[in-house]
PDB file of C-alpha atoms in Angstrom:
ATOM      1  CA  MET A 235     119.004 112.604  86.349  1.00 55.00           C
ATOM      2  CA  LEU A 236     116.328 113.935  84.218  1.00 65.00           C
ATOM      3  CA  GLN A 237     113.191 114.498  85.990  1.00 73.00           C
ATOM      4  CA  THR A 238     110.667 115.189  83.116  1.00 77.00           C
ATOM      5  CA  PHE A 239     107.053 113.530  83.132  1.00 78.00           C
ATOM      6  CA  PRO A 240     106.688 113.105  79.237  1.00 81.00           C
ATOM      7  CA  ARG A 241     103.291 111.607  77.798  1.00 83.00           C
ATOM      8  CA  SER A 242     105.188 108.150  77.182  1.00 81.00           C
ATOM      9  CA  ALA A 243     105.367 107.929  81.024  1.00 84.00           C
ATOM     10  CA  ARG A 244     101.536 108.225  81.627  1.00 85.00           C
ATOM     11  CA  LEU A 245      98.654 105.773  80.985  1.00 88.00           C
ATOM     12  CA  THR A 246      96.341 107.644  78.855  1.00 85.00           C
ATOM     13  CA  LYS A 247      93.911 105.233  77.243  1.00 89.00           C
ATOM     14  CA  THR A 248      90.684 103.475  78.998  1.00 89.00           C
ATOM     15  CA  GLY A 249      92.222 100.456  78.037  1.00 90.00           C
ATOM     16  CA  GLU A 250      95.445 100.538  79.729  1.00 88.00           C
ATOM     17  CA  PHE A 251      93.540 101.411  82.914  1.00 89.00           C
ATOM     18  CA  SER A 252      91.341  98.564  82.192  1.00 89.00           C
ATOM     19  CA  SER A 253      94.079  96.155  82.031  1.00 88.00           C
ATOM     20  CA  VAL A 254      95.772  97.115  85.184  1.00 89.00           C
ATOM     21  CA  PHE A 255      92.034  97.142  87.095  1.00 88.00           C
ATOM     22  CA  SER A 256      91.362  93.739  85.440  1.00 88.00           C
ATOM     23  CA  PHE A 257      94.818  92.255  86.717  1.00 87.00           C
ATOM     24  CA  LYS A 258      93.569  92.864  90.583  1.00 85.00           C
ATOM     25  CA  LYS A 259      96.835  93.457  92.169  1.00 87.00           C
ATOM     26  CA  SER A 260      96.896  96.422  94.735  1.00 89.00           C
ATOM     27  CA  ILE A 261      98.176  97.739  97.587  1.00 92.00           C
ATOM     28  CA  LYS A 262      96.376  99.528 100.262  1.00 94.00           C
ATOM     29  CA  GLY A 263      97.759 102.377 102.146  1.00 92.00           C
ATOM     30  CA  LYS A 264      96.027 105.070 104.484  1.00 92.00           C
ATOM     31  CA  PHE A 265      94.770 107.397 102.021  1.00 93.00           C
ATOM     32  CA  LEU A 266      95.686 105.884  98.424  1.00 93.00           C
ATOM     33  CA  SER A 267      95.496 102.469  96.589  1.00 92.00           C
ATOM     34  CA  LEU A 268      98.110 101.294  94.259  1.00 91.00           C
ATOM     35  CA  TYR A 269      96.939  98.993  91.226  1.00 91.00           C
ATOM     36  CA  TYR A 270     100.224  97.573  89.203  1.00 90.00           C
ATOM     37  CA  LEU A 271     100.727  95.158  86.424  1.00 87.00           C
ATOM     38  CA  PHE A 272     104.404  94.101  85.603  1.00 82.00           C
ATOM     39  CA  ASP A 273     104.776  93.556  82.154  1.00 74.00           C
ATOM     40  CA  LYS A 274     105.514  89.785  81.654  1.00 56.00           C
ATOM     41  CA  SER A 275     107.041  90.116  78.284  1.00 53.00           C
ATOM     42  CA  ALA A 276     109.701  92.450  79.312  1.00 47.00           C
ATOM     43  CA  GLU A 277     110.643  89.993  82.119  1.00 42.00           C
ATOM     44  CA  SER A 278     110.726  86.732  80.289  1.00 40.00           C
ATOM     45  CA  ASN A 279     112.109  87.840  76.819  1.00 40.00           C
ATOM     46  CA  LYS A 280     109.303  85.415  75.568  1.00 35.00           C
ATOM     47  CA  SER A 281     108.104  87.921  72.994  1.00 36.00           C
ATOM     48  CA  ALA A 282     111.109  89.987  71.854  1.00 39.00           C
ATOM     49  CA  LYS A 283     108.734  91.796  69.479  1.00 41.00           C
ATOM     50  CA  SER A 284     107.153  93.960  72.200  1.00 44.00           C
ATOM     51  CA  ALA A 285     110.259  94.323  74.371  1.00 43.00           C
ATOM     52  CA  THR A 286     111.726  95.631  71.357  1.00 49.00           C
ATOM     53  CA  ASN A 287     108.764  98.243  70.615  1.00 52.00           C
ATOM     54  CA  PHE A 288     109.409  99.313  73.837  1.00 51.00           C
ATOM     55  CA  HIS A 289     112.943 100.278  73.653  1.00 50.00           C
ATOM     56  CA  GLU A 290     111.933 101.987  70.441  1.00 52.00           C
ATOM     57  CA  LYS A 291     109.149 103.593  71.795  1.00 49.00           C
ATOM     58  CA  PHE A 292     111.420 105.506  74.419  1.00 48.00           C
ATOM     59  CA  GLN A 293     114.126 106.062  72.004  1.00 47.00           C
ATOM     60  CA  ASN A 294     113.642 109.608  71.417  1.00 43.00           C
ATOM     61  CA  PHE A 295     113.191 110.597  74.842  1.00 44.00           C
ATOM     62  CA  SER A 296     116.782 109.788  75.902  1.00 44.00           C
ATOM     63  CA  GLU A 297     119.669 108.653  74.293  1.00 40.00           C
ATOM     64  CA  ASN A 298     120.930 107.018  77.274  1.00 43.00           C
ATOM     65  CA  SER A 299     119.675 103.298  78.149  1.00 40.00           C
ATOM     66  CA  GLU A 300     119.958 104.709  81.846  1.00 40.00           C
ATOM     67  CA  ASN A 301     116.919 107.341  81.366  1.00 46.00           C
ATOM     68  CA  LEU A 302     114.476 104.475  79.638  1.00 54.00           C
ATOM     69  CA  ILE A 303     110.937 104.754  81.301  1.00 54.00           C
ATOM     70  CA  SER A 304     110.057 101.426  83.154  1.00 73.00           C
ATOM     71  CA  ALA A 305     106.839 102.967  84.834  1.00 82.00           C
ATOM     72  CA  ARG A 306     103.803 104.593  83.829  1.00 87.00           C
ATOM     73  CA  LEU A 307     101.201 106.327  86.034  1.00 88.00           C
ATOM     74  CA  GLY A 308      97.486 106.676  85.963  1.00 91.00           C
ATOM     75  CA  ILE A 309      96.094 108.396  88.389  1.00 92.00           C
ATOM     76  CA  VAL A 310      92.437 108.475  89.469  1.00 93.00           C
ATOM     77  CA  VAL A 311      90.580 110.845  91.796  1.00 93.00           C
ATOM     78  CA  ALA A 312      86.945 110.254  92.215  1.00 92.00           C
ATOM     79  CA  LYS A 313      84.403 113.076  92.335  1.00 93.00           C
ATOM     80  CA  LYS A 314      82.686 111.089  95.340  1.00 93.00           C
ATOM     81  CA  MET A 315      86.023 111.719  97.154  1.00 92.00           C
ATOM     82  CA  LEU A 316      86.510 115.309  96.366  1.00 92.00           C
ATOM     83  CA  LYS A 317      83.576 117.412  95.012  1.00 93.00           C
ATOM     84  CA  LYS A 318      85.715 120.806  93.530  1.00 93.00           C
ATOM     85  CA  ALA A 319      87.605 120.193  90.541  1.00 94.00           C
ATOM     86  CA  VAL A 320      90.122 122.595  91.887  1.00 94.00           C
ATOM     87  CA  ASP A 321      91.072 120.150  94.815  1.00 92.00           C
ATOM     88  CA  ARG A 322      91.022 116.778  92.363  1.00 93.00           C
ATOM     89  CA  ASN A 323      93.568 118.585  90.100  1.00 94.00           C
ATOM     90  CA  ARG A 324      95.787 119.819  93.085  1.00 93.00           C
ATOM     91  CA  CYS A 325      95.888 116.147  94.686  1.00 93.00           C
ATOM     92  CA  LYS A 326      96.770 114.786  90.808  1.00 92.00           C
ATOM     93  CA  ARG A 327      99.463 117.301  90.506  1.00 93.00           C
ATOM     94  CA  ILE A 328     100.880 116.200  93.900  1.00 93.00           C
ATOM     95  CA  LEU A 329     101.075 112.864  93.273  1.00 92.00           C
ATOM     96  CA  ARG A 330     102.452 113.204  89.641  1.00 91.00           C
ATOM     97  CA  ASP A 331     105.212 115.472  91.018  1.00 91.00           C
ATOM     98  CA  ILE A 332     106.142 112.591  93.692  1.00 90.00           C
ATOM     99  CA  PHE A 333     106.179 109.859  91.256  1.00 89.00           C
ATOM    100  CA  ARG A 334     108.016 111.879  88.612  1.00 87.00           C
ATOM    101  CA  ARG A 335     110.966 112.206  91.435  1.00 87.00           C
ATOM    102  CA  HIS A 336     111.002 108.678  92.388  1.00 83.00           C
ATOM    103  CA  ARG A 337     109.957 106.645  89.326  1.00 79.00           C
ATOM    104  CA  PHE A 338     113.628 106.043  88.234  1.00 78.00           C
ATOM    105  CA  ASP A 339     113.887 103.907  91.489  1.00 75.00           C
ATOM    106  CA  LEU A 340     112.038 101.214  89.215  1.00 69.00           C
ATOM    107  CA  THR A 341     114.317 101.076  86.462  1.00 64.00           C
ATOM    108  CA  ASN A 342     115.802  97.947  87.402  1.00 63.00           C
ATOM    109  CA  PHE A 343     112.702  95.977  86.910  1.00 60.00           C
ATOM    110  CA  ALA A 344     110.587  95.321  83.801  1.00 64.00           C
ATOM    111  CA  GLN A 345     108.132  97.862  82.705  1.00 81.00           C
ATOM    112  CA  VAL A 346     105.208  98.473  85.426  1.00 85.00           C
ATOM    113  CA  ASP A 347     102.176 100.304  84.973  1.00 86.00           C
ATOM    114  CA  ILE A 348     100.849 102.011  88.227  1.00 88.00           C
ATOM    115  CA  ILE A 349      97.629 103.478  88.979  1.00 88.00           C
ATOM    116  CA  LEU A 350      97.098 105.516  92.093  1.00 91.00           C
ATOM    117  CA  ARG A 351      93.318 106.047  93.429  1.00 92.00           C
ATOM    118  CA  LEU A 352      92.242 108.245  96.175  1.00 92.00           C
ATOM    119  CA  ASN A 353      90.699 106.310  98.994  1.00 91.00           C
ATOM    120  CA  TYR A 354      90.218 109.244 101.425  1.00 89.00           C
ATOM    121  CA  LYS A 355      87.302 111.453 101.231  1.00 89.00           C
ATOM    122  CA  ASN A 356      87.663 115.310 101.614  1.00 86.00           C
ATOM    123  CA  ILE A 357      91.627 114.893 102.216  1.00 87.00           C
ATOM    124  CA  THR A 358      92.214 118.689 101.587  1.00 84.00           C
ATOM    125  CA  GLN A 359      90.553 119.483 104.673  1.00 86.00           C
ATOM    126  CA  LEU A 360      93.451 117.714 106.462  1.00 87.00           C
ATOM    127  CA  ALA A 361      96.092 120.022 107.712  1.00 87.00           C
ATOM    128  CA  ASN A 362      99.137 119.353 105.483  1.00 90.00           C
ATOM    129  CA  TYR A 363      97.778 117.086 103.041  1.00 89.00           C
ATOM    130  CA  ASN A 364     100.371 117.611 100.627  1.00 90.00           C
ATOM    131  CA  GLU A 365     102.810 115.965 102.901  1.00 93.00           C
ATOM    132  CA  LEU A 366     100.603 113.048 103.959  1.00 92.00           C
ATOM    133  CA  LEU A 367      99.800 112.113 100.502  1.00 92.00           C
ATOM    134  CA  ARG A 368     103.888 112.190  99.685  1.00 92.00           C
ATOM    135  CA  GLN A 369     104.301 109.907 102.621  1.00 94.00           C
ATOM    136  CA  ASP A 370     101.583 107.239 102.023  1.00 93.00           C
ATOM    137  CA  PHE A 371     102.793 107.433  98.053  1.00 91.00           C
ATOM    138  CA  LEU A 372     106.433 106.596  99.263  1.00 91.00           C
ATOM    139  CA  TYR A 373     104.932 104.006 101.721  1.00 93.00           C
ATOM    140  CA  LEU A 374     103.352 102.269  98.446  1.00 91.00           C
ATOM    141  CA  PHE A 375     106.051 102.872  96.261  1.00 89.00           C
ATOM    142  CA  ASN A 376     108.762 101.122  98.702  1.00 88.00           C
ATOM    143  CA  ARG A 377     106.075  98.358  99.141  1.00 89.00           C
ATOM    144  CA  LEU A 378     106.022  97.822  95.148  1.00 87.00           C
ATOM    145  CA  LYS A 379     109.750  97.718  94.992  1.00 83.00           C
ATOM    146  CA  ASN A 380     110.143  94.815  97.740  1.00 83.00           C
ATOM    147  CA  LEU A 381     107.666  92.987  95.991  1.00 80.00           C
ATOM    148  CA  LYS A 382     109.032  92.853  92.984  1.00 70.00           C
ATOM    149  CA  LYS A 383     112.530  92.165  94.635  1.00 69.00           C
ATOM    150  CA  SER A 384     110.992  89.232  96.402  1.00 67.00           C
ATOM    151  CA  LYS A 385     109.777  87.830  92.863  1.00 61.00           C
ATOM    152  CA  LEU A 386     112.956  88.420  90.799  1.00 52.00           C
ATOM    153  CA  PRO A 387     114.641  85.420  92.080  1.00 48.00           C
ATOM    154  CA  PRO A 388     112.413  82.546  91.338  1.00 50.00           C
ATOM    155  CA  ASN A 389     111.925  84.061  87.662  1.00 46.00           C
ATOM    156  CA  LYS A 390     115.415  83.928  87.204  1.00 49.00           C
ATOM    157  CA  ASN A 391     115.604  80.157  88.362  1.00 45.00           C
ATOM    158  CA  LYS A 392     112.757  79.371  85.745  1.00 48.00           C
ATOM    159  CA  GLN A 393     114.631  80.706  82.870  1.00 48.00           C
ATOM    160  CA  LYS A 394     117.846  78.566  83.521  1.00 44.00           C
TER     161      LYS A 394
END
């Protein structure tokens, strides 16, 4: 499976970040908070136009429909949490890499926008902080998948 991290899989604009934060749905972990927003139009097919635009947007990315990106990532690491830019960038690089490897686990669901925010001050001083970030991210990611699975049956019943 293709494991690149193209620009189309990222949240880049301020408005995209604001819409996820304003939705106010989050899952808290020990070191990270995961904010999420599921795309309603892709779930309910109410607005077929936006669902079509979604598929058109990622048509250049892959010829197979299996490889369509269903999750986009944004990362927030505040200067208050990590003072040095080197540490902030390293933390973001680690989180991007983990997401890149696991984002296709969400392909069965509608499009989801995810923002990861670091909650732990000076995490780089901990031994094996790479592994701690990975474990916390995977914990939050699994909770998100379970949350979405639990919401799927009622939505199917409403459509029928």
